[in-house]
């Protein structure tokens, strides 16, 4: 139910024209919305706290359950706001009323509202973390289930005893995986029932409960900076793809842009460094967080269809017809399989494909062992790369790897038409960002102006 909570003009409806300058809007300020004829759902916002004088690095949605917004909610919200987080307090019961008590339809409308609040506050549109420290935990889980790609993670306290608004009967373990990364805080010696799900784990509250809560929140909020699309209009069909834009078209003219599929850690520092340099060289980057995009399995045909949709939108919006494709680690694993299914029009405009640290075997969804160096599936990446190069018509293809990375498939592939580039270092290529970008630009033939910028000249 995408438009149940309409984000338009929400500052006006809540009588908060100074939101962007406010430190905190405490519970009750939203009650003015009840008198507005078109305010369905907006009065669920109880508190908005915007960091002052510091960068906003994350967004928290802090739910209040049947007992309402308490001093504990307020204290935790205030601390998070002082720690670079935009905090939106939400009355769970009112929010549920706004969607006709339909827990299954709550996630998308809530995410849209949070995006509008971020825009009004002038902060980056980071994917929010869902937080519940009372009996709104099942409501937070319902939001994650219904729009998992829109959220970064979930923090609850004692999920087994913290359900009251949605009365979910089970943890929805149809495929044995949590809808998002999930930390459930439990008492000393207790075991969390959510641990039956992959991607979820219990955290002991043996230490100070607040410190444990803050540590858990930031372990989720501090990773995967994706879903910042403020710089470019985004089509509704693409709203559930976790995108980060790196757009610096004014830096240099050109006809090329890039789509970059990240590693399984999400849109992280390595991806940002590469994307920033490409953008500075006049090649805007549409970054995709594999962590959330491939949280659930997507077959190569589905990935190809999404790449096609992205290209149809961004080639027009950015005014660039040539496409540079880049994948890192897990993203580099799945990209060759997807490219076997792209349409001829897109195929003919691919300026090049850069595969950074691809592994030998892969699956098509996030597997937690992959973060520990284990293979994430059984599909042979090398065979897919050989097929990709053999097909032709896709521009040049490069396989970039670190000499110390024993898991990379690149050294195994001695085939005509594949450019293998070795770097000192391991999986992150010794963090040789400038050299990586120089090669990508040269491969794509973006011209001397872009190459000069990438060289820092």
Short mmCIF file of C-alpha atoms in Angstrom, two decimals:
data_model
loop_
_atom_site.label_atom_id
_atom_site.label_comp_id
_atom_site.label_asym_id
_atom_site.label_seq_id
_atom_site.Cartn_x
_atom_site.Cartn_y
_atom_site.Cartn_z
CA UNK A 1 0.00 0.00 0.00
CA UNK A 2 2.47 2.52 -1.30
CA UNK A 3 0.53 5.75 -0.77
CA UNK A 4 -1.33 5.05 2.47
CA UNK A 5 1.03 7.40 4.25
CA UNK A 6 1.37 10.35 1.91
CA UNK A 7 4.66 12.19 2.55
CA UNK A 8 3.78 15.36 0.64
CA UNK A 9 3.83 18.51 2.69
CA UNK A 10 4.19 16.66 5.95
CA UNK A 11 6.04 19.49 7.66
CA UNK A 12 3.11 21.79 6.91
CA UNK A 13 0.56 19.27 8.11
CA UNK A 14 2.45 18.82 11.38
CA UNK A 15 2.81 22.59 11.78
CA UNK A 16 6.59 22.20 11.87
CA UNK A 17 7.99 24.63 9.28
CA UNK A 18 11.28 24.78 11.16
CA UNK A 19 11.88 21.05 11.04
CA UNK A 20 15.09 21.35 9.10
CA UNK A 21 16.55 23.50 11.85
CA UNK A 22 15.00 21.67 14.78
CA UNK A 23 16.99 19.61 17.20
CA UNK A 24 13.95 17.74 18.41
CA UNK A 25 10.21 17.62 17.95
CA UNK A 26 8.87 15.89 21.03
CA UNK A 27 5.81 13.63 21.25
CA UNK A 28 2.49 15.40 20.86
CA UNK A 29 3.57 17.87 18.21
CA UNK A 30 2.06 15.63 15.58
CA UNK A 31 -1.40 15.86 17.11
CA UNK A 32 -2.18 18.88 14.93
CA UNK A 33 -2.33 16.48 12.00
CA UNK A 34 -5.56 15.00 13.34
CA UNK A 35 -7.42 18.14 12.27
CA UNK A 36 -6.24 17.96 8.67
CA UNK A 37 -8.58 16.28 6.23
CA UNK A 38 -5.79 14.59 4.29
CA UNK A 39 -3.60 13.64 7.23
CA UNK A 40 -4.23 9.89 7.33
CA UNK A 41 -1.23 8.25 8.96
CA UNK A 42 0.82 11.40 9.41
CA UNK A 43 -0.13 11.80 13.05
CA UNK A 44 1.73 8.56 13.74
CA UNK A 45 4.93 10.62 13.85
CA UNK A 46 5.61 11.38 17.49
CA UNK A 47 9.15 12.71 17.48
CA UNK A 48 11.72 13.84 14.96
CA UNK A 49 15.25 14.48 16.17
CA UNK A 50 17.78 15.88 13.73
CA UNK A 51 21.49 16.03 14.65
CA UNK A 52 22.67 19.62 14.95
CA UNK A 53 26.05 20.83 13.82
CA UNK A 54 27.19 17.33 12.89
CA UNK A 55 26.82 15.08 9.86
CA UNK A 56 23.77 12.79 9.78
CA UNK A 57 25.07 9.31 9.05
CA UNK A 58 22.08 7.06 9.70
CA UNK A 59 18.32 7.04 10.26
CA UNK A 60 16.45 5.20 13.02
CA UNK A 61 12.71 4.50 13.14
CA UNK A 62 11.95 4.08 16.84
CA UNK A 63 8.54 2.51 17.40
CA UNK A 64 6.37 3.11 20.47
CA UNK A 65 4.02 0.27 21.41
CA UNK A 66 0.74 0.13 23.30
CA UNK A 67 2.15 2.01 26.32
CA UNK A 68 3.12 4.97 24.14
CA UNK A 69 6.24 7.13 23.96
CA UNK A 70 8.12 6.81 27.24
CA UNK A 71 11.06 8.51 28.90
CA UNK A 72 13.16 5.52 27.81
CA UNK A 73 12.23 6.09 24.18
CA UNK A 74 13.09 9.78 24.55
CA UNK A 75 16.46 9.09 26.20
CA UNK A 76 17.54 6.64 23.52
CA UNK A 77 16.34 8.89 20.72
CA UNK A 78 18.28 11.82 22.17
CA UNK A 79 21.48 9.80 22.44
CA UNK A 80 21.18 8.53 18.86
CA UNK A 81 20.58 12.07 17.61
CA UNK A 82 23.75 13.22 19.37
CA UNK A 83 25.52 10.33 17.64
CA UNK A 84 24.86 11.38 14.03
CA UNK A 85 21.45 9.69 13.65
CA UNK A 86 18.17 11.15 12.44
CA UNK A 87 15.58 9.59 14.77
CA UNK A 88 11.90 9.36 13.87
CA UNK A 89 9.62 8.23 16.68
CA UNK A 90 6.48 6.47 15.44
CA UNK A 91 3.31 5.55 17.32
CA UNK A 92 2.81 1.94 16.29
CA UNK A 93 -0.93 1.81 17.04
CA UNK A 94 -1.68 4.96 15.03
CA UNK A 95 0.45 3.74 12.14
CA UNK A 96 -1.40 0.44 12.14
CA UNK A 97 -4.74 2.26 12.18
CA UNK A 98 -3.64 4.23 9.12
CA UNK A 99 -3.29 1.04 7.08
CA UNK A 100 -6.53 -0.49 8.27
CA UNK A 101 -4.79 -2.85 10.71
CA UNK A 102 -3.04 -4.46 7.75
CA UNK A 103 0.39 -5.39 9.11
CA UNK A 104 1.37 -6.88 5.76
CA UNK A 105 0.95 -3.51 4.03
CA UNK A 106 2.86 -1.26 6.35
CA UNK A 107 6.46 -1.28 5.11
CA UNK A 108 6.37 0.70 1.87
CA UNK A 109 4.23 3.60 3.10
CA UNK A 110 6.40 3.96 6.19
CA UNK A 111 9.57 3.98 4.09
CA UNK A 112 8.06 6.66 1.83
CA UNK A 113 7.23 8.83 4.84
CA UNK A 114 10.74 8.47 6.26
CA UNK A 115 12.20 9.44 2.89
CA UNK A 116 10.10 12.63 2.92
CA UNK A 117 11.26 13.45 6.44
CA UNK A 118 14.87 12.95 5.40
CA UNK A 119 14.37 15.30 2.46
CA UNK A 120 12.78 17.98 4.65
CA UNK A 121 15.59 17.60 7.17
CA UNK A 122 18.18 18.01 4.42
CA UNK A 123 19.93 14.71 5.16
CA UNK A 124 20.97 11.84 2.89
CA UNK A 125 18.31 9.28 2.13
CA UNK A 126 20.00 6.44 3.95
CA UNK A 127 17.97 3.27 4.39
CA UNK A 128 16.64 3.36 7.96
CA UNK A 129 17.09 0.85 10.77
CA UNK A 130 13.85 -0.35 12.38
CA UNK A 131 13.99 -0.26 16.19
CA UNK A 132 11.50 -1.55 18.79
CA UNK A 133 12.19 -1.77 22.51
CA UNK A 134 8.64 -2.69 23.59
CA UNK A 135 5.62 -4.59 22.26
CA UNK A 136 5.88 -2.92 18.85
CA UNK A 137 8.55 -5.45 17.87
CA UNK A 138 6.16 -7.47 15.72
CA UNK A 139 5.08 -4.29 13.92
CA UNK A 140 8.72 -3.49 13.13
CA UNK A 141 9.16 -7.04 11.84
CA UNK A 142 6.04 -6.68 9.69
CA UNK A 143 7.47 -3.52 8.12
CA UNK A 144 10.71 -5.34 7.35
CA UNK A 145 8.86 -8.28 5.83
CA UNK A 146 6.70 -6.19 3.52
CA UNK A 147 9.48 -3.94 2.15
CA UNK A 148 12.77 -5.58 3.07
CA UNK A 149 14.83 -3.78 0.44
CA UNK A 150 13.87 -0.40 1.92
CA UNK A 151 15.40 -1.05 5.35
CA UNK A 152 18.93 -1.61 6.56
CA UNK A 153 18.19 -3.79 9.58
CA UNK A 154 16.09 -4.47 12.67
CA UNK A 155 16.84 -4.15 16.41
CA UNK A 156 14.39 -5.52 18.97
CA UNK A 157 14.49 -6.26 22.68
CA UNK A 158 13.17 -9.64 23.72
CA UNK A 159 11.11 -10.35 20.61
CA UNK A 160 9.44 -13.41 22.19
CA UNK A 161 7.78 -11.25 24.85
CA UNK A 162 7.50 -8.03 22.83
CA UNK A 163 4.55 -8.68 20.55
CA UNK A 164 1.20 -7.00 20.80
CA UNK A 165 0.29 -4.93 17.76
CA UNK A 166 0.43 -7.42 14.93
CA UNK A 167 0.26 -10.70 16.87
CA UNK A 168 2.36 -12.51 14.30
CA UNK A 169 1.99 -16.24 14.66
CA UNK A 170 5.47 -17.17 13.56
CA UNK A 171 8.78 -15.78 12.36
CA UNK A 172 7.87 -16.48 8.73
CA UNK A 173 10.76 -18.93 8.28
CA UNK A 174 9.66 -20.01 4.80
CA UNK A 175 13.21 -19.91 3.51
CA UNK A 176 14.93 -19.84 6.90
CA UNK A 177 16.11 -16.25 6.51
CA UNK A 178 15.24 -13.04 8.34
CA UNK A 179 13.78 -10.30 6.09
CA UNK A 180 16.71 -8.01 7.03
CA UNK A 181 19.70 -8.28 9.33
CA UNK A 182 18.18 -8.64 12.77
CA UNK A 183 19.60 -8.29 16.28
CA UNK A 184 17.31 -9.30 19.15
CA UNK A 185 18.49 -8.22 22.61
CA UNK A 186 17.72 -10.74 25.36
CA UNK A 187 18.40 -11.08 29.08
CA UNK A 188 21.55 -12.68 30.51
CA UNK A 189 21.63 -16.42 29.83
CA UNK A 190 18.55 -16.31 27.59
CA UNK A 191 18.39 -17.53 24.02
CA UNK A 192 16.55 -15.53 21.39
CA UNK A 193 13.98 -17.42 19.36
CA UNK A 194 14.94 -15.42 16.27
CA UNK A 195 18.21 -17.36 16.01
CA UNK A 196 16.41 -20.04 14.02
CA UNK A 197 16.65 -17.60 11.11
CA UNK A 198 19.74 -16.95 9.04
CA UNK A 199 20.69 -13.30 9.34
CA UNK A 200 19.28 -12.97 12.85
CA UNK A 201 21.01 -13.44 16.19
CA UNK A 202 20.48 -12.81 19.85
CA UNK A 203 22.59 -10.31 21.78
CA UNK A 204 22.96 -10.63 25.54
CA UNK A 205 21.96 -7.71 27.75
CA UNK A 206 24.41 -8.83 30.43
CA UNK A 207 26.10 -5.45 30.23
CA UNK A 208 24.36 -2.11 30.59
CA UNK A 209 21.16 -2.47 28.49
CA UNK A 210 21.46 0.95 26.89
CA UNK A 211 25.10 0.43 25.90
CA UNK A 212 24.22 -2.95 24.40
CA UNK A 213 21.36 -1.35 22.51
CA UNK A 214 23.53 1.46 21.12
CA UNK A 215 26.28 -0.95 20.14
CA UNK A 216 23.76 -3.18 18.34
CA UNK A 217 22.14 -0.28 16.53
CA UNK A 218 25.40 1.13 15.26
CA UNK A 219 26.65 -2.29 14.15
CA UNK A 220 23.77 -2.21 11.65
CA UNK A 221 23.55 1.51 10.96
CA UNK A 222 27.29 1.87 10.37
CA UNK A 223 27.33 -0.39 7.32
CA UNK A 224 25.90 -0.25 3.83
CA UNK A 225 25.41 3.41 2.96
CA UNK A 226 23.09 2.63 0.08
CA UNK A 227 19.77 4.14 -0.96
CA UNK A 228 20.88 7.74 -1.29
CA UNK A 229 19.15 8.89 -4.47
CA UNK A 230 18.71 12.57 -3.75
CA UNK A 231 20.83 13.75 -6.67
CA UNK A 232 18.76 12.17 -9.45
CA UNK A 233 14.99 11.65 -9.85
CA UNK A 234 14.06 8.00 -9.35
CA UNK A 235 11.31 6.20 -11.24
CA UNK A 236 8.68 4.44 -9.12
CA UNK A 237 9.47 1.12 -10.81
CA UNK A 238 12.97 1.33 -9.33
CA UNK A 239 12.05 2.43 -5.83
CA UNK A 240 12.72 -0.97 -4.28
CA UNK A 241 16.23 -1.33 -5.72
CA UNK A 242 18.77 -0.13 -3.12
CA UNK A 243 20.59 2.53 -5.12
CA UNK A 244 23.32 5.01 -4.24
CA UNK A 245 24.07 7.79 -6.72
CA UNK A 246 27.54 9.24 -7.24
CA UNK A 247 26.84 12.00 -9.72
CA UNK A 248 29.40 14.65 -10.59
CA UNK A 249 28.56 15.33 -14.23
CA UNK A 250 29.85 18.87 -13.97
CA UNK A 251 33.36 17.52 -13.44
CA UNK A 252 33.82 16.51 -17.06
CA UNK A 253 31.77 16.07 -20.21
CA UNK A 254 31.11 12.60 -21.50
CA UNK A 255 28.71 10.05 -22.89
CA UNK A 256 29.25 7.25 -20.36
CA UNK A 257 27.79 6.32 -16.99
CA UNK A 258 28.31 3.25 -14.79
CA UNK A 259 26.20 0.70 -12.95
CA UNK A 260 28.19 -0.79 -10.07
CA UNK A 261 27.06 -3.91 -8.20
CA UNK A 262 28.71 -4.00 -4.77
CA UNK A 263 30.14 -6.84 -2.72
CA UNK A 264 28.10 -8.76 -0.16
CA UNK A 265 28.95 -6.25 2.56
CA UNK A 266 26.72 -3.69 0.87
CA UNK A 267 27.66 -0.27 -0.44
CA UNK A 268 30.80 0.13 1.65
CA UNK A 269 34.04 2.13 1.70
CA UNK A 270 35.71 0.31 -1.21
CA UNK A 271 32.69 0.80 -3.47
CA UNK A 272 32.39 4.46 -2.50
CA UNK A 273 36.05 5.18 -3.21
CA UNK A 274 35.81 3.70 -6.71
CA UNK A 275 32.48 5.37 -7.44
CA UNK A 276 33.63 8.78 -6.21
CA UNK A 277 36.66 8.68 -8.50
CA UNK A 278 34.62 7.60 -11.50
CA UNK A 279 32.13 10.40 -10.86
CA UNK A 280 34.92 12.95 -10.51
CA UNK A 281 36.18 11.76 -13.90
CA UNK A 282 32.80 12.54 -15.44
CA UNK A 283 31.31 9.03 -15.24
CA UNK A 284 28.24 9.11 -12.94
CA UNK A 285 27.73 5.91 -10.98
CA UNK A 286 24.51 4.11 -10.12
CA UNK A 287 25.54 1.91 -7.22
CA UNK A 288 23.54 -1.15 -6.13
CA UNK A 289 23.93 -2.65 -2.66
CA UNK A 290 24.17 -6.41 -3.17
CA UNK A 291 23.61 -6.88 0.54
CA UNK A 292 19.99 -5.81 0.24
CA UNK A 293 19.34 -6.31 -3.46
CA UNK A 294 20.36 -9.98 -3.24
CA UNK A 295 19.18 -10.61 0.30
CA UNK A 296 16.58 -12.85 -1.34
CA UNK A 297 17.59 -14.93 -4.33
CA UNK A 298 17.26 -13.32 -7.75
CA UNK A 299 17.95 -15.44 -10.79
CA UNK A 300 20.26 -14.06 -13.51
CA UNK A 301 17.24 -13.33 -15.71
CA UNK A 302 15.74 -11.14 -12.97
CA UNK A 303 19.00 -9.28 -12.44
CA UNK A 304 19.26 -8.69 -16.20
CA UNK A 305 15.71 -7.32 -16.26
CA UNK A 306 16.53 -4.91 -13.43
CA UNK A 307 19.73 -3.79 -15.15
CA UNK A 308 17.66 -3.08 -18.23
CA UNK A 309 15.14 -1.02 -16.23
CA UNK A 310 17.95 0.92 -14.59
CA UNK A 311 19.52 1.66 -17.94
CA UNK A 312 16.23 2.75 -19.51
CA UNK A 313 15.83 5.27 -16.69
CA UNK A 314 19.35 6.53 -16.06
CA UNK A 315 20.56 6.70 -19.66
CA UNK A 316 17.84 9.28 -20.23
CA UNK A 317 18.09 11.12 -16.89
CA UNK A 318 21.87 11.35 -17.01
CA UNK A 319 22.05 11.99 -20.75
CA UNK A 320 24.58 9.16 -21.20
CA UNK A 321 24.02 6.31 -23.65
CA UNK A 322 27.19 4.28 -23.10
CA UNK A 323 27.24 2.02 -20.03
CA UNK A 324 30.24 0.86 -18.00
CA UNK A 325 29.40 -2.17 -15.85
CA UNK A 326 31.37 -2.82 -12.67
CA UNK A 327 31.04 -5.57 -10.10
CA UNK A 328 33.05 -6.12 -6.93
CA UNK A 329 33.38 -9.51 -5.23
CA UNK A 330 29.85 -10.95 -4.95
CA UNK A 331 28.67 -8.34 -7.46
CA UNK A 332 31.40 -9.46 -9.86
CA UNK A 333 30.32 -13.07 -9.34
CA UNK A 334 26.71 -12.59 -10.47
CA UNK A 335 27.23 -9.97 -13.18
CA UNK A 336 28.53 -12.35 -15.91
CA UNK A 337 25.49 -14.61 -15.44
CA UNK A 338 23.09 -11.67 -15.74
CA UNK A 339 24.76 -10.26 -18.85
CA UNK A 340 23.87 -13.43 -20.75
CA UNK A 341 20.25 -12.24 -20.61
CA UNK A 342 20.38 -8.51 -21.41
CA UNK A 343 18.60 -7.33 -24.60
CA UNK A 344 20.51 -6.48 -27.76
CA UNK A 345 19.99 -2.73 -27.45
CA UNK A 346 21.64 -2.64 -24.04
CA UNK A 347 24.34 -5.08 -25.15
CA UNK A 348 25.31 -2.79 -28.02
CA UNK A 349 25.84 0.18 -25.68
CA UNK A 350 28.03 -1.53 -23.08
CA UNK A 351 31.35 0.30 -23.06
CA UNK A 352 33.06 -2.35 -20.95
CA UNK A 353 32.69 -4.70 -18.00
CA UNK A 354 35.04 -4.55 -15.04
CA UNK A 355 34.98 -7.57 -12.72
CA UNK A 356 36.86 -6.81 -9.49
CA UNK A 357 37.85 -9.80 -7.33
CA UNK A 358 35.32 -12.33 -8.64
CA UNK A 359 35.38 -15.68 -6.85
CA UNK A 360 35.33 -19.20 -8.29
CA UNK A 361 31.78 -20.18 -7.37
CA UNK A 362 28.67 -18.25 -6.44
CA UNK A 363 25.00 -18.30 -5.59
CA UNK A 364 22.48 -15.56 -6.25
CA UNK A 365 21.56 -14.49 -2.74
CA UNK A 366 23.46 -13.36 0.34
CA UNK A 367 24.88 -16.25 2.36
CA UNK A 368 26.40 -15.34 5.69
CA UNK A 369 29.30 -17.72 5.33
CA UNK A 370 30.37 -15.61 2.37
CA UNK A 371 31.48 -12.91 4.80
CA UNK A 372 33.79 -15.49 6.38
CA UNK A 373 35.47 -16.41 3.11
CA UNK A 374 33.24 -19.38 2.30
CA UNK A 375 31.82 -19.86 -1.18
CA UNK A 376 28.26 -18.61 -1.48
CA UNK A 377 27.04 -21.18 -4.01
CA UNK A 378 27.92 -23.77 -6.63
CA UNK A 379 27.59 -21.94 -9.96
CA UNK A 380 30.95 -21.70 -11.73
CA UNK A 381 31.93 -18.05 -12.15
CA UNK A 382 34.86 -18.82 -14.45
CA UNK A 383 32.61 -20.63 -16.93
CA UNK A 384 30.22 -17.67 -16.94
CA UNK A 385 33.09 -15.26 -17.65
CA UNK A 386 34.34 -17.48 -20.49
CA UNK A 387 30.83 -17.51 -21.93
CA UNK A 388 30.52 -13.74 -21.50
CA UNK A 389 33.75 -13.06 -23.39
CA UNK A 390 32.94 -15.64 -26.03
CA UNK A 391 29.59 -14.07 -26.83
CA UNK A 392 31.20 -10.82 -27.93
CA UNK A 393 29.31 -7.63 -28.57
CA UNK A 394 29.60 -6.55 -24.95
CA UNK A 395 32.66 -4.34 -25.18
CA UNK A 396 35.96 -5.22 -23.50
CA UNK A 397 35.98 -7.27 -20.30
CA UNK A 398 38.58 -7.04 -17.53
CA UNK A 399 39.21 -9.23 -14.51
CA UNK A 400 40.98 -7.30 -11.73
CA UNK A 401 42.47 -9.15 -8.77
CA UNK A 402 44.97 -8.99 -5.94
CA UNK A 403 47.99 -11.29 -6.09
CA UNK A 404 47.40 -12.31 -2.47
CA UNK A 405 43.74 -13.17 -3.05
CA UNK A 406 43.75 -16.96 -3.27
CA UNK A 407 39.99 -17.03 -3.81
CA UNK A 408 39.87 -15.02 -7.03
CA UNK A 409 39.06 -16.80 -10.27
CA UNK A 410 40.95 -14.26 -12.41
CA UNK A 411 44.34 -16.02 -12.43
CA UNK A 412 42.65 -19.22 -13.66
CA UNK A 413 41.28 -17.62 -16.82
CA UNK A 414 43.77 -17.56 -19.67
CA UNK A 415 41.41 -16.80 -22.53
CA UNK A 416 41.58 -14.50 -25.51
CA UNK A 417 39.55 -11.34 -25.09
CA UNK A 418 39.83 -11.15 -21.31
CA UNK A 419 42.21 -8.58 -19.86
CA UNK A 420 43.54 -9.80 -16.50
CA UNK A 421 45.01 -7.07 -14.31
CA UNK A 422 46.98 -8.00 -11.19
CA UNK A 423 47.42 -5.68 -8.20
CA UNK A 424 49.50 -5.92 -5.08
CA UNK A 425 47.41 -6.86 -2.08
CA UNK A 426 44.43 -9.10 -1.52
CA UNK A 427 40.68 -8.99 -2.05
CA UNK A 428 40.57 -5.17 -2.03
CA UNK A 429 43.50 -4.88 -4.46
CA UNK A 430 45.69 -3.10 -1.94
CA UNK A 431 43.18 -0.22 -1.97
CA UNK A 432 44.78 0.99 -5.20
CA UNK A 433 41.71 3.04 -6.02
CA UNK A 434 43.36 5.41 -8.49
CA UNK A 435 44.91 2.62 -10.55
CA UNK A 436 41.65 0.63 -10.55
CA UNK A 437 39.72 3.64 -11.84
CA UNK A 438 42.35 4.50 -14.44
CA UNK A 439 42.01 1.01 -15.85
CA UNK A 440 38.20 1.13 -15.87
CA UNK A 441 38.26 4.47 -17.69
CA UNK A 442 40.81 3.26 -20.22
CA UNK A 443 38.83 0.07 -20.82
CA UNK A 444 35.62 2.05 -21.39
CA UNK A 445 37.40 4.52 -23.68
CA UNK A 446 36.04 7.54 -21.86
CA UNK A 447 38.65 9.85 -23.36
CA UNK A 448 41.72 11.82 -22.24
CA UNK A 449 39.80 14.42 -20.19
CA UNK A 450 38.35 11.78 -17.89
CA UNK A 451 41.67 9.97 -17.66
CA UNK A 452 43.42 13.21 -16.70
CA UNK A 453 40.97 13.84 -13.87
CA UNK A 454 41.25 10.28 -12.61
CA UNK A 455 45.03 10.66 -12.54
CA UNK A 456 44.68 13.71 -10.34
CA UNK A 457 46.39 15.93 -12.91
#
